[in-house]
Structures are given as structure tokens and as C-alpha cells.
Amino acid sequence: MPRPDFDVIVAGAGPAGGMAARTAAAVGLRTALVEEHEQPGLPAHCSGKLQLHAFREFDLPASLVMNTLRAGAFYSPGGAVFRVRREEADYQPPFELVDYVVTVQNRQGRGTFAEANVKINIKGEIVHTAAEGNGPVNALDAALRKALTPLYPQMNEFHLSDYKVRILDGRNGTAATTRVLIDTRNSHHQWGTVGASTNIIEASWQALLDSVEYGLWEAKEEAEAHV
């Protein structure tokens, strides 16, 4: 019997496990939800935990909070890592995407090449850069690095170590949803991110952006820990 191929396996189909599995599946991961009871979701033991949006929606007082979860992660055999960080009210992303344009051309005497234009918001300042590459993802990566490296020199330590593409619904042919997994490393750590879209460039861009944002966030956390 062939071994099942899953990116994420969630043990326990209670409220938290069910939401974790749903979130992973929604971004294109092959997800298995394992439950020892006959009916998923029961018994519904929530351990007294609530997400931040519940406090906002029902206007619950902050005095009810005894402990907060600062970050969480899913680790999978495929190397994908998800950080639960953006939900925090005080989280400030190191940058925000405004827009991007990427073109691929084949010119006589030069062959195939790509060019990307990226516009991002870095702490209130709009930065617009352009770069060429041997492909659209390489060009986007180069343009993003050109915009961010002057303010975040840690970018020089980020290196792509693996890039995987998988078709999720092959019956749709070239219109199928594509999942892209990117593994990135620096001198002491490796992390993975994922993007999913019917557009392979968009899927790659999602994974690339999350990879850079996570790397910068982790570098900031490490620097503050050593202060």
C-alpha cells in the first residue's frame, strides 16, 4: 500500500484542530485530520482559549486574559512552516506590498529574460524598484531585495534553498491551482513558506513575500532577545 502523501497532519478534530486543518487546506496543503472519536468536533473542549477576533467582536474586557499565545507554527514533512503572528494587534509588518508588474520577453539575439517592477510601502515610505532576472520569480526576488536591503541588511543572509511546484487539481490542465513551496535559510536557520493560486507567478510571489517577512520578523525577535 503506498504511503499517503500529506503536507500537514493534524491530530485531534476539536475546534482548534478543525480550524488548523481548514486553514492549512485553504492555502493548498494536502491535509489529514485525525480523530479518535467517531464524530469530529466532539467532545468540544476548548481549554478556555479564544482568538483575538472574539475579544474584538464581543467587546470582552482585557482583564479576562490570563495568558497570550505570541506565536505558533505548523511543521510538515514537506518543510512548510506557518507562523501565527499577524493576528496580534501590535504586529507591525516590516513592509507592505502596493503592487507589482512582471514581464517575460524573448528577443532575438538575447533569448528569454524577465523584468519586474515592485512598489512597496516601508514604514510609510513608498519604494519603487525594478530588476531583471532569468525568470519572473528571480526578477521579482531581485526587485524586492533591491527595495528592502538598504533598510534591512539581513536580507543579504537570506538564501533560497529549495523551490517546489505542485499542481493540486490536474484535471483543470494549465488552469489548475498551483502550490509553490519555498525553503529559505540564513546562517543558522531554515524556514518554509507556501503560496497557492491558479497563477503560478502569484503563488510564487505569495510564498516569496511570506518568506521574507518571516525572516525579517525572526531576525528582529532574535536581536531584541540579545539586548
PDB file of C-alpha atoms in Angstrom:
ATOM      1  CA  MET A   1       0.000   0.000   0.000  1.00  0.00           C
ATOM      2  CA  PRO A   2       1.535   3.368  -0.976  1.00  0.00           C
ATOM      3  CA  ARG A   3       2.354   5.778   1.792  1.00  0.00           C
ATOM      4  CA  PRO A   4      -0.105   8.718   1.998  1.00  0.00           C
ATOM      5  CA  ASP A   5       1.412  11.998   0.893  1.00  0.00           C
ATOM      6  CA  PHE A   6       0.372  14.815   3.228  1.00  0.00           C
ATOM      7  CA  ASP A   7       1.937  18.200   3.920  1.00  0.00           C
ATOM      8  CA  VAL A   8       0.192  18.639   7.263  1.00  0.00           C
ATOM      9  CA  ILE A   9      -1.261  16.059   9.654  1.00  0.00           C
ATOM     10  CA  VAL A  10      -3.436  17.469  12.431  1.00  0.00           C
ATOM     11  CA  ALA A  11      -4.082  15.214  15.434  1.00  0.00           C
ATOM     12  CA  GLY A  12      -7.423  15.960  17.107  1.00  0.00           C
ATOM     13  CA  ALA A  13     -10.529  17.193  15.308  1.00  0.00           C
ATOM     14  CA  GLY A  14     -11.740  19.503  18.054  1.00  0.00           C
ATOM     15  CA  PRO A  15     -12.354  23.222  17.438  1.00  0.00           C
ATOM     16  CA  ALA A  16      -8.644  24.084  17.314  1.00  0.00           C
ATOM     17  CA  GLY A  17      -7.645  21.071  15.237  1.00  0.00           C
ATOM     18  CA  GLY A  18     -10.518  21.558  12.835  1.00  0.00           C
ATOM     19  CA  MET A  19      -9.632  25.213  12.308  1.00  0.00           C
ATOM     20  CA  ALA A  20      -5.961  24.354  11.860  1.00  0.00           C
ATOM     21  CA  ALA A  21      -6.777  21.724   9.243  1.00  0.00           C
ATOM     22  CA  ARG A  22      -9.206  24.037   7.456  1.00  0.00           C
ATOM     23  CA  THR A  23      -6.627  26.844   7.331  1.00  0.00           C
ATOM     24  CA  ALA A  24      -3.906  24.556   6.002  1.00  0.00           C
ATOM     25  CA  ALA A  25      -6.200  23.072   3.349  1.00  0.00           C
ATOM     26  CA  ALA A  26      -7.403  26.539   2.301  1.00  0.00           C
ATOM     27  CA  VAL A  27      -3.880  27.557   1.250  1.00  0.00           C
ATOM     28  CA  GLY A  28      -3.462  24.438  -0.850  1.00  0.00           C
ATOM     29  CA  LEU A  29      -1.789  21.978   1.505  1.00  0.00           C
ATOM     30  CA  ARG A  30      -2.697  18.292   1.416  1.00  0.00           C
ATOM     31  CA  THR A  31      -4.084  17.955   4.917  1.00  0.00           C
ATOM     32  CA  ALA A  32      -5.062  14.961   7.038  1.00  0.00           C
ATOM     33  CA  LEU A  33      -7.262  15.451  10.124  1.00  0.00           C
ATOM     34  CA  VAL A  34      -7.021  12.526  12.561  1.00  0.00           C
ATOM     35  CA  GLU A  35      -9.614  11.989  15.308  1.00  0.00           C
ATOM     36  CA  GLU A  36     -10.051   9.080  17.736  1.00  0.00           C
ATOM     37  CA  HIS A  37     -13.792   9.708  18.239  1.00  0.00           C
ATOM     38  CA  GLU A  38     -16.437   8.730  15.712  1.00  0.00           C
ATOM     39  CA  GLN A  39     -17.681  12.282  15.246  1.00  0.00           C
ATOM     40  CA  PRO A  40     -15.233  15.138  14.585  1.00  0.00           C
ATOM     41  CA  GLY A  41     -15.547  18.155  16.836  1.00  0.00           C
ATOM     42  CA  LEU A  42     -16.681  16.221  19.901  1.00  0.00           C
ATOM     43  CA  PRO A  43     -16.083  16.458  22.755  1.00  0.00           C
ATOM     44  CA  ALA A  44     -15.632  20.199  22.298  1.00  0.00           C
ATOM     45  CA  HIS A  45     -13.039  21.004  24.943  1.00  0.00           C
ATOM     46  CA  CYS A  46     -11.671  24.457  24.167  1.00  0.00           C
ATOM     47  CA  SER A  47      -9.379  24.763  27.220  1.00  0.00           C
ATOM     48  CA  GLY A  48     -10.626  28.270  27.882  1.00  0.00           C
ATOM     49  CA  LYS A  49      -8.817  29.727  24.858  1.00  0.00           C
ATOM     50  CA  LEU A  50     -10.186  32.356  22.483  1.00  0.00           C
ATOM     51  CA  GLN A  51      -8.817  34.050  19.395  1.00  0.00           C
ATOM     52  CA  LEU A  52      -8.254  37.797  19.366  1.00  0.00           C
ATOM     53  CA  HIS A  53     -11.138  38.435  16.972  1.00  0.00           C
ATOM     54  CA  ALA A  54     -13.555  37.028  19.604  1.00  0.00           C
ATOM     55  CA  PHE A  55     -12.497  39.742  22.040  1.00  0.00           C
ATOM     56  CA  ARG A  56     -12.934  42.399  19.375  1.00  0.00           C
ATOM     57  CA  GLU A  57     -16.303  41.109  18.149  1.00  0.00           C
ATOM     58  CA  PHE A  58     -17.883  40.714  21.594  1.00  0.00           C
ATOM     59  CA  ASP A  59     -16.045  43.617  23.236  1.00  0.00           C
ATOM     60  CA  LEU A  60     -14.647  41.431  26.012  1.00  0.00           C
ATOM     61  CA  PRO A  61     -12.527  43.195  28.650  1.00  0.00           C
ATOM     62  CA  ALA A  62      -8.763  42.627  28.515  1.00  0.00           C
ATOM     63  CA  SER A  63      -8.848  41.729  32.229  1.00  0.00           C
ATOM     64  CA  LEU A  64     -10.188  38.298  31.225  1.00  0.00           C
ATOM     65  CA  VAL A  65      -6.904  37.422  29.527  1.00  0.00           C
ATOM     66  CA  MET A  66      -4.540  35.403  31.705  1.00  0.00           C
ATOM     67  CA  ASN A  67      -2.014  34.338  29.053  1.00  0.00           C
ATOM     68  CA  THR A  68      -1.484  35.130  25.374  1.00  0.00           C
ATOM     69  CA  LEU A  69      -0.022  32.994  22.615  1.00  0.00           C
ATOM     70  CA  ARG A  70       2.733  35.009  20.993  1.00  0.00           C
ATOM     71  CA  ALA A  71       3.361  32.730  18.029  1.00  0.00           C
ATOM     72  CA  GLY A  72       2.520  29.312  16.681  1.00  0.00           C
ATOM     73  CA  ALA A  73       3.711  27.065  13.910  1.00  0.00           C
ATOM     74  CA  PHE A  74       2.732  24.062  11.811  1.00  0.00           C
ATOM     75  CA  TYR A  75       5.596  21.817  10.831  1.00  0.00           C
ATOM     76  CA  SER A  76       5.105  19.371   7.997  1.00  0.00           C
ATOM     77  CA  PRO A  77       7.182  16.677   6.277  1.00  0.00           C
ATOM     78  CA  GLY A  78       7.157  18.866   3.178  1.00  0.00           C
ATOM     79  CA  GLY A  79       9.002  21.625   5.025  1.00  0.00           C
ATOM     80  CA  ALA A  80       6.169  24.186   5.118  1.00  0.00           C
ATOM     81  CA  VAL A  81       6.076  26.423   8.182  1.00  0.00           C
ATOM     82  CA  PHE A  82       3.273  28.788   9.106  1.00  0.00           C
ATOM     83  CA  ARG A  83       3.658  31.447  11.751  1.00  0.00           C
ATOM     84  CA  VAL A  84       0.625  32.802  13.571  1.00  0.00           C
ATOM     85  CA  ARG A  85       1.765  36.359  14.117  1.00  0.00           C
ATOM     86  CA  ARG A  86      -0.193  38.823  12.021  1.00  0.00           C
ATOM     87  CA  GLU A  87      -3.317  38.440  14.186  1.00  0.00           C
ATOM     88  CA  GLU A  88      -1.683  40.274  17.073  1.00  0.00           C
ATOM     89  CA  ALA A  89      -2.978  43.797  17.474  1.00  0.00           C
ATOM     90  CA  ASP A  90       0.519  45.270  17.949  1.00  0.00           C
ATOM     91  CA  TYR A  91       2.122  43.498  14.993  1.00  0.00           C
ATOM     92  CA  GLN A  92       3.730  45.875  12.528  1.00  0.00           C
ATOM     93  CA  PRO A  93       4.765  44.265   9.226  1.00  0.00           C
ATOM     94  CA  PRO A  94       8.247  45.281   8.053  1.00  0.00           C
ATOM     95  CA  PHE A  95       6.782  46.184   4.656  1.00  0.00           C
ATOM     96  CA  GLU A  96       3.522  46.050   2.700  1.00  0.00           C
ATOM     97  CA  LEU A  97       3.019  45.339  -0.987  1.00  0.00           C
ATOM     98  CA  VAL A  98       1.458  48.105  -3.070  1.00  0.00           C
ATOM     99  CA  ASP A  99       1.686  46.454  -6.487  1.00  0.00           C
ATOM    100  CA  TYR A 100       3.989  44.645  -8.869  1.00  0.00           C
ATOM    101  CA  VAL A 101       4.393  44.087 -12.612  1.00  0.00           C
ATOM    102  CA  VAL A 102       6.432  41.308 -14.195  1.00  0.00           C
ATOM    103  CA  THR A 103       7.045  40.640 -17.874  1.00  0.00           C
ATOM    104  CA  VAL A 104       8.761  37.829 -19.744  1.00  0.00           C
ATOM    105  CA  GLN A 105      10.245  38.515 -23.170  1.00  0.00           C
ATOM    106  CA  ASN A 106      12.104  36.615 -25.845  1.00  0.00           C
ATOM    107  CA  ARG A 107      14.162  38.883 -28.082  1.00  0.00           C
ATOM    108  CA  GLN A 108      16.311  37.922 -30.990  1.00  0.00           C
ATOM    109  CA  GLY A 109      19.941  37.801 -30.031  1.00  0.00           C
ATOM    110  CA  ARG A 110      19.205  37.922 -26.319  1.00  0.00           C
ATOM    111  CA  GLY A 111      16.942  34.966 -25.645  1.00  0.00           C
ATOM    112  CA  THR A 112      14.381  34.814 -22.856  1.00  0.00           C
ATOM    113  CA  PHE A 113      14.576  37.156 -19.877  1.00  0.00           C
ATOM    114  CA  ALA A 114      12.227  38.680 -17.315  1.00  0.00           C
ATOM    115  CA  GLU A 115      11.809  42.125 -15.793  1.00  0.00           C
ATOM    116  CA  ALA A 116       9.925  43.013 -12.611  1.00  0.00           C
ATOM    117  CA  ASN A 117       8.751  46.313 -11.141  1.00  0.00           C
ATOM    118  CA  VAL A 118       7.854  46.263  -7.454  1.00  0.00           C
ATOM    119  CA  LYS A 119       6.248  49.003  -5.371  1.00  0.00           C
ATOM    120  CA  ILE A 120       6.161  48.507  -1.591  1.00  0.00           C
ATOM    121  CA  ASN A 121       5.395  50.576   1.492  1.00  0.00           C
ATOM    122  CA  ILE A 122       8.237  50.538   4.024  1.00  0.00           C
ATOM    123  CA  LYS A 123       7.199  52.289   7.231  1.00  0.00           C
ATOM    124  CA  GLY A 124       5.172  54.885   5.350  1.00  0.00           C
ATOM    125  CA  GLU A 125       7.639  55.408   2.510  1.00  0.00           C
ATOM    126  CA  ILE A 126       6.743  54.160  -0.975  1.00  0.00           C
ATOM    127  CA  VAL A 127       9.727  52.482  -2.627  1.00  0.00           C
ATOM    128  CA  HIS A 128       9.619  51.609  -6.334  1.00  0.00           C
ATOM    129  CA  THR A 129      12.318  49.341  -7.787  1.00  0.00           C
ATOM    130  CA  ALA A 130      12.940  47.357 -10.958  1.00  0.00           C
ATOM    131  CA  ALA A 131      15.185  44.410 -11.713  1.00  0.00           C
ATOM    132  CA  GLU A 132      15.862  41.809 -14.370  1.00  0.00           C
ATOM    133  CA  GLY A 133      16.212  38.061 -13.885  1.00  0.00           C
ATOM    134  CA  ASN A 134      16.492  34.800 -15.742  1.00  0.00           C
ATOM    135  CA  GLY A 135      12.815  34.181 -14.963  1.00  0.00           C
ATOM    136  CA  PRO A 136       9.837  36.031 -13.445  1.00  0.00           C
ATOM    137  CA  VAL A 137      10.364  34.756  -9.890  1.00  0.00           C
ATOM    138  CA  ASN A 138      14.074  35.592  -9.992  1.00  0.00           C
ATOM    139  CA  ALA A 139      13.255  39.094 -11.255  1.00  0.00           C
ATOM    140  CA  LEU A 140      10.654  39.650  -8.520  1.00  0.00           C
ATOM    141  CA  ASP A 141      13.096  38.421  -5.882  1.00  0.00           C
ATOM    142  CA  ALA A 142      15.810  40.772  -7.173  1.00  0.00           C
ATOM    143  CA  ALA A 143      13.461  43.784  -7.226  1.00  0.00           C
ATOM    144  CA  LEU A 144      12.197  43.052  -3.724  1.00  0.00           C
ATOM    145  CA  ARG A 145      15.727  42.693  -2.386  1.00  0.00           C
ATOM    146  CA  LYS A 146      16.756  45.959  -4.041  1.00  0.00           C
ATOM    147  CA  ALA A 147      13.920  47.737  -2.221  1.00  0.00           C
ATOM    148  CA  LEU A 148      14.402  46.171   1.203  1.00  0.00           C
ATOM    149  CA  THR A 149      18.159  45.628   1.622  1.00  0.00           C
ATOM    150  CA  PRO A 150      19.081  49.305   2.298  1.00  0.00           C
ATOM    151  CA  LEU A 151      16.847  49.295   5.379  1.00  0.00           C
ATOM    152  CA  TYR A 152      17.100  45.593   6.219  1.00  0.00           C
ATOM    153  CA  PRO A 153      20.685  44.400   5.558  1.00  0.00           C
ATOM    154  CA  GLN A 154      19.649  40.994   6.996  1.00  0.00           C
ATOM    155  CA  MET A 155      18.268  40.332   3.512  1.00  0.00           C
ATOM    156  CA  ASN A 156      21.822  39.593   2.388  1.00  0.00           C
ATOM    157  CA  GLU A 157      21.760  36.495   4.611  1.00  0.00           C
ATOM    158  CA  PHE A 158      18.539  35.057   3.126  1.00  0.00           C
ATOM    159  CA  HIS A 159      19.153  32.393   0.509  1.00  0.00           C
ATOM    160  CA  LEU A 160      16.572  30.292  -1.304  1.00  0.00           C
ATOM    161  CA  SER A 161      17.464  26.635  -0.669  1.00  0.00           C
ATOM    162  CA  ASP A 162      14.530  24.896  -2.382  1.00  0.00           C
ATOM    163  CA  TYR A 163      11.650  25.771  -4.699  1.00  0.00           C
ATOM    164  CA  LYS A 164       8.886  23.244  -5.327  1.00  0.00           C
ATOM    165  CA  VAL A 165       5.824  23.439  -7.545  1.00  0.00           C
ATOM    166  CA  ARG A 166       2.863  21.082  -7.384  1.00  0.00           C
ATOM    167  CA  ILE A 167      -0.415  21.026  -9.306  1.00  0.00           C
ATOM    168  CA  LEU A 168      -3.378  20.452  -6.970  1.00  0.00           C
ATOM    169  CA  ASP A 169      -6.159  19.752  -9.479  1.00  0.00           C
ATOM    170  CA  GLY A 170      -4.615  18.370 -12.630  1.00  0.00           C
ATOM    171  CA  ARG A 171      -7.983  17.876 -14.316  1.00  0.00           C
ATOM    172  CA  ASN A 172      -8.063  21.622 -14.999  1.00  0.00           C
ATOM    173  CA  GLY A 173      -4.895  21.474 -17.064  1.00  0.00           C
ATOM    174  CA  THR A 174      -2.997  24.735 -17.326  1.00  0.00           C
ATOM    175  CA  ALA A 175      -5.792  26.486 -15.365  1.00  0.00           C
ATOM    176  CA  ALA A 176      -5.168  24.270 -12.331  1.00  0.00           C
ATOM    177  CA  THR A 177      -4.375  25.655  -8.890  1.00  0.00           C
ATOM    178  CA  THR A 178      -0.628  25.636  -8.370  1.00  0.00           C
ATOM    179  CA  ARG A 179       1.032  25.323  -4.988  1.00  0.00           C
ATOM    180  CA  VAL A 180       4.523  26.723  -4.534  1.00  0.00           C
ATOM    181  CA  LEU A 181       6.691  25.875  -1.538  1.00  0.00           C
ATOM    182  CA  ILE A 182       9.849  27.866  -0.878  1.00  0.00           C
ATOM    183  CA  ASP A 183      12.542  26.918   1.621  1.00  0.00           C
ATOM    184  CA  THR A 184      14.777  29.788   2.727  1.00  0.00           C
ATOM    185  CA  ARG A 185      17.801  29.738   5.003  1.00  0.00           C
ATOM    186  CA  ASN A 186      20.282  32.031   6.667  1.00  0.00           C
ATOM    187  CA  SER A 187      23.466  31.158   8.528  1.00  0.00           C
ATOM    188  CA  HIS A 188      21.697  29.347  11.385  1.00  0.00           C
ATOM    189  CA  HIS A 189      18.091  28.581  10.470  1.00  0.00           C
ATOM    190  CA  GLN A 190      15.794  27.378   7.687  1.00  0.00           C
ATOM    191  CA  TRP A 191      12.099  28.058   7.195  1.00  0.00           C
ATOM    192  CA  GLY A 192       9.449  27.283   4.624  1.00  0.00           C
ATOM    193  CA  THR A 193       6.503  29.197   3.176  1.00  0.00           C
ATOM    194  CA  VAL A 194       3.747  28.365   0.704  1.00  0.00           C
ATOM    195  CA  GLY A 195       1.629  30.131  -1.881  1.00  0.00           C
ATOM    196  CA  ALA A 196      -1.354  28.840  -3.852  1.00  0.00           C
ATOM    197  CA  SER A 197      -3.072  30.316  -6.894  1.00  0.00           C
ATOM    198  CA  THR A 198      -4.227  29.457 -10.398  1.00  0.00           C
ATOM    199  CA  ASN A 199      -1.445  31.857 -11.460  1.00  0.00           C
ATOM    200  CA  ILE A 200       1.982  30.323 -10.821  1.00  0.00           C
ATOM    201  CA  ILE A 201       3.605  33.769 -10.627  1.00  0.00           C
ATOM    202  CA  GLU A 202       1.143  34.899  -7.943  1.00  0.00           C
ATOM    203  CA  ALA A 203       1.628  31.655  -5.985  1.00  0.00           C
ATOM    204  CA  SER A 204       5.395  32.141  -6.116  1.00  0.00           C
ATOM    205  CA  TRP A 205       5.074  35.798  -5.110  1.00  0.00           C
ATOM    206  CA  GLN A 206       2.928  34.878  -2.085  1.00  0.00           C
ATOM    207  CA  ALA A 207       5.492  32.340  -0.891  1.00  0.00           C
ATOM    208  CA  LEU A 208       8.355  34.758  -1.530  1.00  0.00           C
ATOM    209  CA  LEU A 209       6.735  37.635   0.378  1.00  0.00           C
ATOM    210  CA  ASP A 210       5.910  35.429   3.376  1.00  0.00           C
ATOM    211  CA  SER A 211       9.444  34.040   3.363  1.00  0.00           C
ATOM    212  CA  VAL A 212      10.988  37.500   3.521  1.00  0.00           C
ATOM    213  CA  GLU A 213       8.514  38.815   6.097  1.00  0.00           C
ATOM    214  CA  TYR A 214       9.034  35.823   8.364  1.00  0.00           C
ATOM    215  CA  GLY A 215      12.818  36.054   8.057  1.00  0.00           C
ATOM    216  CA  LEU A 216      12.810  39.751   8.960  1.00  0.00           C
ATOM    217  CA  TRP A 217      10.431  39.160  11.866  1.00  0.00           C
ATOM    218  CA  GLU A 218      12.599  36.372  13.255  1.00  0.00           C
ATOM    219  CA  ALA A 219      15.759  38.479  12.868  1.00  0.00           C
ATOM    220  CA  LYS A 220      14.063  41.293  14.798  1.00  0.00           C
ATOM    221  CA  GLU A 221      12.973  38.884  17.564  1.00  0.00           C
ATOM    222  CA  GLU A 222      16.497  37.486  17.879  1.00  0.00           C
ATOM    223  CA  ALA A 223      18.043  40.958  18.014  1.00  0.00           C
ATOM    224  CA  GLU A 224      15.647  42.063  20.763  1.00  0.00           C
ATOM    225  CA  ALA A 225      16.329  38.888  22.738  1.00  0.00           C
ATOM    226  CA  HIS A 226      20.048  39.719  22.852  1.00  0.00           C
ATOM    227  CA  VAL A 227      19.571  43.313  24.006  1.00  0.00           C
TER     228      VAL A 227
END
